[in-house]
């Protein structure tokens, strides 16, 4: 296929995604014309027509090949996503500055998508389903909800090729020695800094590093070893930390150690030659998927104790241990505050997250004989023919669709809901934060990760979590239950299941009402069992009511459009649109309710 083919294909995909997500977030209005035909009329005089199916989530599943751009009497095939945003700028209420930056992110995203489409062209879903987790992540489209999900502002073509996940290129870290008293750090009792070094370096490499340390008179009682991404070093650390470097408080040791593969999150790396070795998460000061991908220092001291406590919680809790729920523990964290920015109240957050690292357990270290792990995002991935990895796994498991989903929901949703209702712990469990463990292609358990900002606590009396580490309690956000429940509703149902249910409907003709009926049955069965053991849990289930009729529509793309690209002291926070009918509630009503119907999706003020 030619480059122009892939460019047009990438544009159509992101155009369909933009129309569907912006209509879902009620930034645009889609009116149904005929049976499956919709039109979005814009103030610019341009309209976009397409064929789509309205899903149970009040979200349009658009056939990208049917999108047509109409201007006056002229009807054109729509294959220019940038032109769409120019056409819709007045409707989206975005400034010229915001639009310019959005087009920058869009251009980067499309360039990356073109590379992925080309890479995936000859890979059938059946083949990709057999890839290792690490290998498969190089083929994934990324967050389905974020329109420009590979913006990577700060990188050019060379960096995309050298460090982008889709390139499949390996990276070797640079290593620094940082004076211990200038860091914020923590590690579990089972690990020390020498062991962390050994996780990344061979024996020969360790000997070479030790020789350099002797030559530079580095005493590890006074210094701590710290890996740094080579791009981050060249573009930020050399300049921003020049004072500490000149004083010898930070010392560059050079490039050492194993090769690492960037995962789909871009800043987390898996060890190429030793899959069971710790993953390493490093800051990258690029704007990607809504924010700069730094590492906040406030979690470094509590991360190891919090994740260890979470694993102990999973081990002692009967409902979690019975399901094999596990934690990819953050065994160590290290942050080097900036001398000057730390003194500036309200300085852009990216300047406070530039230098540090987190070491986290690998999923491979949690798998036994006959098991394998897979990022949940992989379920949503389709090949060039439209076949998904989820469908392949269902077919190869030998189970019915219903039974396969029961395994999935009992292994993933039940633990998330149990943590929420029993302990008041909310996890933003999007598809890149959940690692599935499979046996014979059915999901048997889940591994949870990423508690730096994606774990929050519900306010209230939860004696079951009274032994949570005080260091974690001091930094974790605590919000009312009606906010925390969105870590499940929005973080998982909307961000993951919305796409899975619509895909199975399209591909396997498995109705969405049936999909959420299976989920409702699994949750009802769980509730019944728990209340039989502890009647007081009925109050918690009422407090965290996943079966309520309506839920709030949380919007992430509108945040970027309304906030623009100015620097801020805090990361962007989603906004709320109009209410949605809850698919779990709908699934327990009459069988026909919630299926596709004539509808107009209208914009609202927020």
Tab-separated table of C-alpha atoms in Angstrom, residues 125-382:
chain	number	residue	atom	x	y	z
A	125	UNK	CA	-5.962	-10.586	14.737
A	126	UNK	CA	-5.316	-14.316	15.230
A	127	UNK	CA	-1.580	-13.667	14.897
A	128	UNK	CA	-1.534	-10.599	17.138
A	129	UNK	CA	-3.498	-12.478	19.808
A	130	UNK	CA	-0.517	-14.827	20.168
A	131	UNK	CA	2.055	-12.048	20.575
A	132	UNK	CA	3.598	-11.462	23.968
A	133	UNK	CA	2.128	-8.559	25.914
A	134	UNK	CA	5.259	-6.461	25.387
A	135	UNK	CA	5.399	-7.203	21.653
A	136	UNK	CA	1.684	-6.526	21.152
A	137	UNK	CA	1.846	-3.100	22.775
A	138	UNK	CA	3.803	-1.853	19.754
A	139	UNK	CA	0.714	-2.529	17.608
A	140	UNK	CA	-1.977	-0.899	19.747
A	141	UNK	CA	-3.913	2.216	18.745
A	142	UNK	CA	-3.813	3.706	22.249
A	143	UNK	CA	-6.535	5.354	24.327
A	144	UNK	CA	-9.822	5.138	22.360
A	145	UNK	CA	-11.454	8.013	24.255
A	146	UNK	CA	-8.721	10.638	23.737
A	147	UNK	CA	-8.986	12.077	20.224
A	148	UNK	CA	-5.339	13.096	19.841
A	149	UNK	CA	-3.748	10.300	21.840
A	150	UNK	CA	-0.204	10.510	20.469
A	151	UNK	CA	0.359	14.267	20.482
A	152	UNK	CA	3.852	14.071	21.969
A	153	UNK	CA	4.485	17.793	21.646
A	154	UNK	CA	8.223	18.232	22.116
A	155	UNK	CA	9.222	15.335	19.879
A	156	UNK	CA	10.138	15.402	16.206
A	157	UNK	CA	10.260	12.657	13.587
A	158	UNK	CA	13.588	11.356	14.888
A	159	UNK	CA	12.248	10.942	18.428
A	160	UNK	CA	9.059	9.266	17.175
A	161	UNK	CA	11.182	6.722	15.334
A	162	UNK	CA	13.698	6.185	18.136
A	163	UNK	CA	11.407	6.264	21.195
A	164	UNK	CA	7.783	5.853	20.061
A	165	UNK	CA	6.133	2.605	21.140
A	166	UNK	CA	4.933	1.821	17.607
A	167	UNK	CA	8.533	1.788	16.314
A	168	UNK	CA	9.430	-1.188	18.478
A	169	UNK	CA	12.934	0.190	19.053
A	170	UNK	CA	14.832	-0.606	22.236
A	171	UNK	CA	16.303	2.021	24.548
A	172	UNK	CA	19.280	1.960	26.893
A	173	UNK	CA	19.187	4.313	29.850
A	174	UNK	CA	21.758	6.802	30.975
A	175	UNK	CA	22.637	6.483	34.645
A	176	UNK	CA	23.211	9.254	37.145
A	177	UNK	CA	24.537	9.274	40.670
A	178	UNK	CA	22.446	11.710	42.739
A	179	UNK	CA	23.415	12.932	46.188
A	180	UNK	CA	21.070	11.118	48.552
A	181	UNK	CA	20.059	14.102	50.673
A	182	UNK	CA	18.768	15.969	47.600
A	183	UNK	CA	16.219	13.293	46.722
A	184	UNK	CA	12.757	12.276	47.804
A	185	UNK	CA	12.836	8.496	47.789
A	186	UNK	CA	11.403	5.306	49.165
A	187	UNK	CA	11.779	1.580	48.653
A	188	UNK	CA	10.256	-1.589	50.055
A	189	UNK	CA	12.040	-3.657	52.658
A	190	UNK	CA	12.711	-6.337	50.046
A	191	UNK	CA	14.740	-4.044	47.788
A	192	UNK	CA	17.733	-1.761	48.070
A	193	UNK	CA	19.413	0.510	45.538
A	194	UNK	CA	22.140	-2.018	44.728
A	195	UNK	CA	19.515	-4.624	43.844
A	196	UNK	CA	17.682	-2.124	41.666
A	197	UNK	CA	20.891	-1.539	39.726
A	198	UNK	CA	21.332	-5.273	39.272
A	199	UNK	CA	17.839	-5.515	37.766
A	200	UNK	CA	19.050	-3.498	34.778
A	201	UNK	CA	22.739	-4.375	34.450
A	202	UNK	CA	24.549	-7.605	33.613
A	203	UNK	CA	27.566	-8.696	35.646
A	204	UNK	CA	29.967	-7.226	33.104
A	205	UNK	CA	28.032	-3.981	32.975
A	206	UNK	CA	28.060	-3.782	36.769
A	207	UNK	CA	31.813	-4.193	36.808
A	208	UNK	CA	32.227	-1.393	34.249
A	209	UNK	CA	29.931	0.888	36.249
A	210	UNK	CA	31.760	0.135	39.502
A	211	UNK	CA	35.050	1.058	37.831
A	212	UNK	CA	33.637	4.433	36.786
A	213	UNK	CA	32.269	5.002	40.280
A	214	UNK	CA	35.692	4.324	41.774
A	215	UNK	CA	37.263	6.699	39.289
A	216	UNK	CA	34.737	9.424	40.150
A	217	UNK	CA	35.015	8.638	43.886
A	218	UNK	CA	31.294	7.908	44.237
A	219	UNK	CA	30.265	6.412	47.559
A	220	UNK	CA	26.860	4.739	47.360
A	221	UNK	CA	26.224	5.579	51.001
A	222	UNK	CA	26.086	9.231	49.906
A	223	UNK	CA	24.636	8.813	46.387
A	224	UNK	CA	21.716	6.960	44.812
A	225	UNK	CA	21.753	5.515	41.248
A	226	UNK	CA	19.083	6.934	38.937
A	227	UNK	CA	18.259	5.937	35.337
A	228	UNK	CA	17.245	8.702	32.938
A	229	UNK	CA	15.770	8.526	29.459
A	230	UNK	CA	18.365	9.694	26.884
A	231	UNK	CA	15.921	12.197	25.356
A	232	UNK	CA	15.027	13.613	28.764
A	233	UNK	CA	18.722	14.033	29.547
A	234	UNK	CA	19.495	15.868	26.309
A	235	UNK	CA	16.469	18.167	26.300
A	236	UNK	CA	15.835	18.884	29.978
A	237	UNK	CA	18.144	17.461	32.624
A	238	UNK	CA	21.447	18.832	31.286
A	239	UNK	CA	20.013	22.360	31.266
A	240	UNK	CA	17.523	22.445	34.148
A	241	UNK	CA	19.816	20.622	36.581
A	242	UNK	CA	23.044	22.243	35.424
A	243	UNK	CA	23.709	23.786	38.856
A	244	UNK	CA	23.601	20.419	40.614
A	245	UNK	CA	25.693	18.883	37.844
A	246	UNK	CA	28.328	21.615	38.091
A	247	UNK	CA	28.569	21.149	41.860
A	248	UNK	CA	28.972	17.385	41.597
A	249	UNK	CA	25.660	16.721	43.364
A	250	UNK	CA	24.519	14.919	40.218
A	251	UNK	CA	27.121	12.950	38.279
A	252	UNK	CA	26.629	11.464	34.828
A	253	UNK	CA	27.926	7.883	34.779
A	254	UNK	CA	27.113	7.083	31.136
A	255	UNK	CA	24.982	4.609	29.219
A	256	UNK	CA	24.752	1.180	30.829
A	257	UNK	CA	22.551	-1.847	31.191
A	258	UNK	CA	19.938	-3.875	29.407
A	259	UNK	CA	17.826	-2.723	26.498
A	260	UNK	CA	14.267	-1.684	27.322
A	261	UNK	CA	11.120	-1.563	25.212
A	262	UNK	CA	8.744	1.379	25.708
A	263	UNK	CA	5.225	0.241	26.505
A	264	UNK	CA	2.086	1.842	25.098
A	265	UNK	CA	2.129	4.404	27.924
A	266	UNK	CA	5.425	5.680	26.417
A	267	UNK	CA	7.260	6.273	29.715
A	268	UNK	CA	7.129	2.745	31.194
A	269	UNK	CA	9.754	0.283	29.980
A	270	UNK	CA	10.016	-3.510	30.020
A	271	UNK	CA	13.321	-5.379	30.030
A	272	UNK	CA	14.049	-6.970	26.658
A	273	UNK	CA	16.226	-9.878	27.769
A	274	UNK	CA	14.718	-10.449	31.221
A	275	UNK	CA	10.901	-10.156	31.052
A	276	UNK	CA	10.538	-10.891	34.779
A	277	UNK	CA	12.818	-7.998	35.744
A	278	UNK	CA	11.285	-4.852	37.170
A	279	UNK	CA	9.684	-2.370	34.821
A	280	UNK	CA	11.078	1.150	34.969
A	281	UNK	CA	8.911	4.254	34.669
A	282	UNK	CA	10.697	7.469	33.714
A	283	UNK	CA	9.516	11.059	33.230
A	284	UNK	CA	9.257	12.378	29.688
A	285	UNK	CA	8.427	16.063	29.468
A	286	UNK	CA	6.282	15.773	26.365
A	287	UNK	CA	2.615	16.736	26.163
A	288	UNK	CA	0.840	13.480	25.408
A	289	UNK	CA	-2.782	12.422	25.981
A	290	UNK	CA	-3.883	15.512	27.916
A	291	UNK	CA	-0.834	16.224	30.093
A	292	UNK	CA	2.946	16.240	30.364
A	293	UNK	CA	4.213	12.774	31.172
A	294	UNK	CA	6.283	13.538	34.230
A	295	UNK	CA	6.410	11.724	37.565
A	296	UNK	CA	5.021	13.647	40.567
A	297	UNK	CA	7.419	13.620	43.482
A	298	UNK	CA	4.739	13.498	46.189
A	299	UNK	CA	4.124	9.773	45.643
A	300	UNK	CA	7.752	8.629	45.812
A	301	UNK	CA	7.943	8.038	49.536
A	302	UNK	CA	4.557	6.358	49.885
A	303	UNK	CA	4.440	4.391	46.618
A	304	UNK	CA	6.242	1.254	47.855
A	305	UNK	CA	4.369	1.069	51.171
A	306	UNK	CA	1.013	1.799	49.497
A	307	UNK	CA	1.392	-0.872	46.824
A	308	UNK	CA	2.681	-3.385	49.401
A	309	UNK	CA	-0.357	-2.606	51.566
A	310	UNK	CA	-2.621	-3.085	48.532
A	311	UNK	CA	-1.110	-6.528	47.899
A	312	UNK	CA	-1.535	-7.487	51.553
A	313	UNK	CA	-5.134	-6.314	51.297
A	314	UNK	CA	-5.692	-8.548	48.260
A	315	UNK	CA	-4.131	-11.491	50.090
A	316	UNK	CA	-6.201	-11.193	53.266
A	317	UNK	CA	-9.529	-10.264	51.700
A	318	UNK	CA	-11.500	-13.405	50.848
A	319	UNK	CA	-13.250	-11.927	47.824
A	320	UNK	CA	-10.012	-10.635	46.312
A	321	UNK	CA	-7.817	-13.605	47.150
A	322	UNK	CA	-10.414	-16.029	45.773
A	323	UNK	CA	-10.175	-14.198	42.456
A	324	UNK	CA	-6.380	-14.043	42.513
A	325	UNK	CA	-6.371	-10.256	42.300
A	326	UNK	CA	-2.793	-9.030	42.339
A	327	UNK	CA	-0.820	-5.804	42.517
A	328	UNK	CA	2.102	-4.833	40.321
A	329	UNK	CA	3.935	-3.299	43.238
A	330	UNK	CA	5.970	-0.136	42.970
A	331	UNK	CA	8.990	-1.381	44.885
A	332	UNK	CA	10.938	1.876	44.768
A	333	UNK	CA	10.569	5.509	43.802
A	334	UNK	CA	13.023	8.363	43.467
A	335	UNK	CA	12.469	12.048	42.733
A	336	UNK	CA	14.938	14.926	42.463
A	337	UNK	CA	13.195	18.246	43.191
A	338	UNK	CA	14.274	21.253	41.166
A	339	UNK	CA	16.133	23.798	43.302
A	340	UNK	CA	14.279	26.807	41.951
A	341	UNK	CA	10.879	25.663	40.702
A	342	UNK	CA	10.075	24.131	44.074
A	343	UNK	CA	10.223	27.647	45.494
A	344	UNK	CA	7.730	29.066	42.983
A	345	UNK	CA	4.135	28.643	44.046
A	346	UNK	CA	2.045	27.872	40.973
A	347	UNK	CA	4.951	27.015	38.661
A	348	UNK	CA	3.821	24.796	35.769
A	349	UNK	CA	3.604	21.212	37.057
A	350	UNK	CA	5.848	19.908	34.283
A	351	UNK	CA	8.843	21.658	35.855
A	352	UNK	CA	8.267	19.792	39.098
A	353	UNK	CA	8.133	16.334	37.514
A	354	UNK	CA	11.244	16.244	35.317
A	355	UNK	CA	13.683	13.941	37.116
A	356	UNK	CA	12.922	10.696	38.905
A	357	UNK	CA	12.027	7.047	38.429
A	358	UNK	CA	9.659	4.363	39.642
A	359	UNK	CA	10.493	0.660	39.684
A	360	UNK	CA	7.489	-1.653	39.364
A	361	UNK	CA	7.001	-5.400	39.276
A	362	UNK	CA	6.668	-7.016	35.869
A	363	UNK	CA	3.455	-8.937	35.065
A	364	UNK	CA	5.666	-11.824	33.939
A	365	UNK	CA	6.869	-12.236	37.525
A	366	UNK	CA	3.249	-12.886	38.592
A	367	UNK	CA	2.463	-15.573	36.002
A	368	UNK	CA	2.683	-19.318	36.596
A	369	UNK	CA	3.075	-22.201	34.160
A	370	UNK	CA	0.352	-22.087	31.520
A	371	UNK	CA	-0.535	-18.464	32.190
A	372	UNK	CA	0.196	-15.393	30.134
A	373	UNK	CA	-0.514	-11.711	30.596
A	374	UNK	CA	-2.109	-9.166	28.299
A	375	UNK	CA	-2.898	-5.498	28.672
A	376	UNK	CA	-6.674	-5.042	28.700
A	377	UNK	CA	-6.286	-2.472	25.925
A	378	UNK	CA	-5.350	-5.373	23.649
A	379	UNK	CA	-8.929	-6.692	23.724
A	380	UNK	CA	-10.102	-3.631	21.808
A	381	UNK	CA	-7.469	-3.842	19.094
A	382	UNK	CA	-8.642	-4.734	15.585
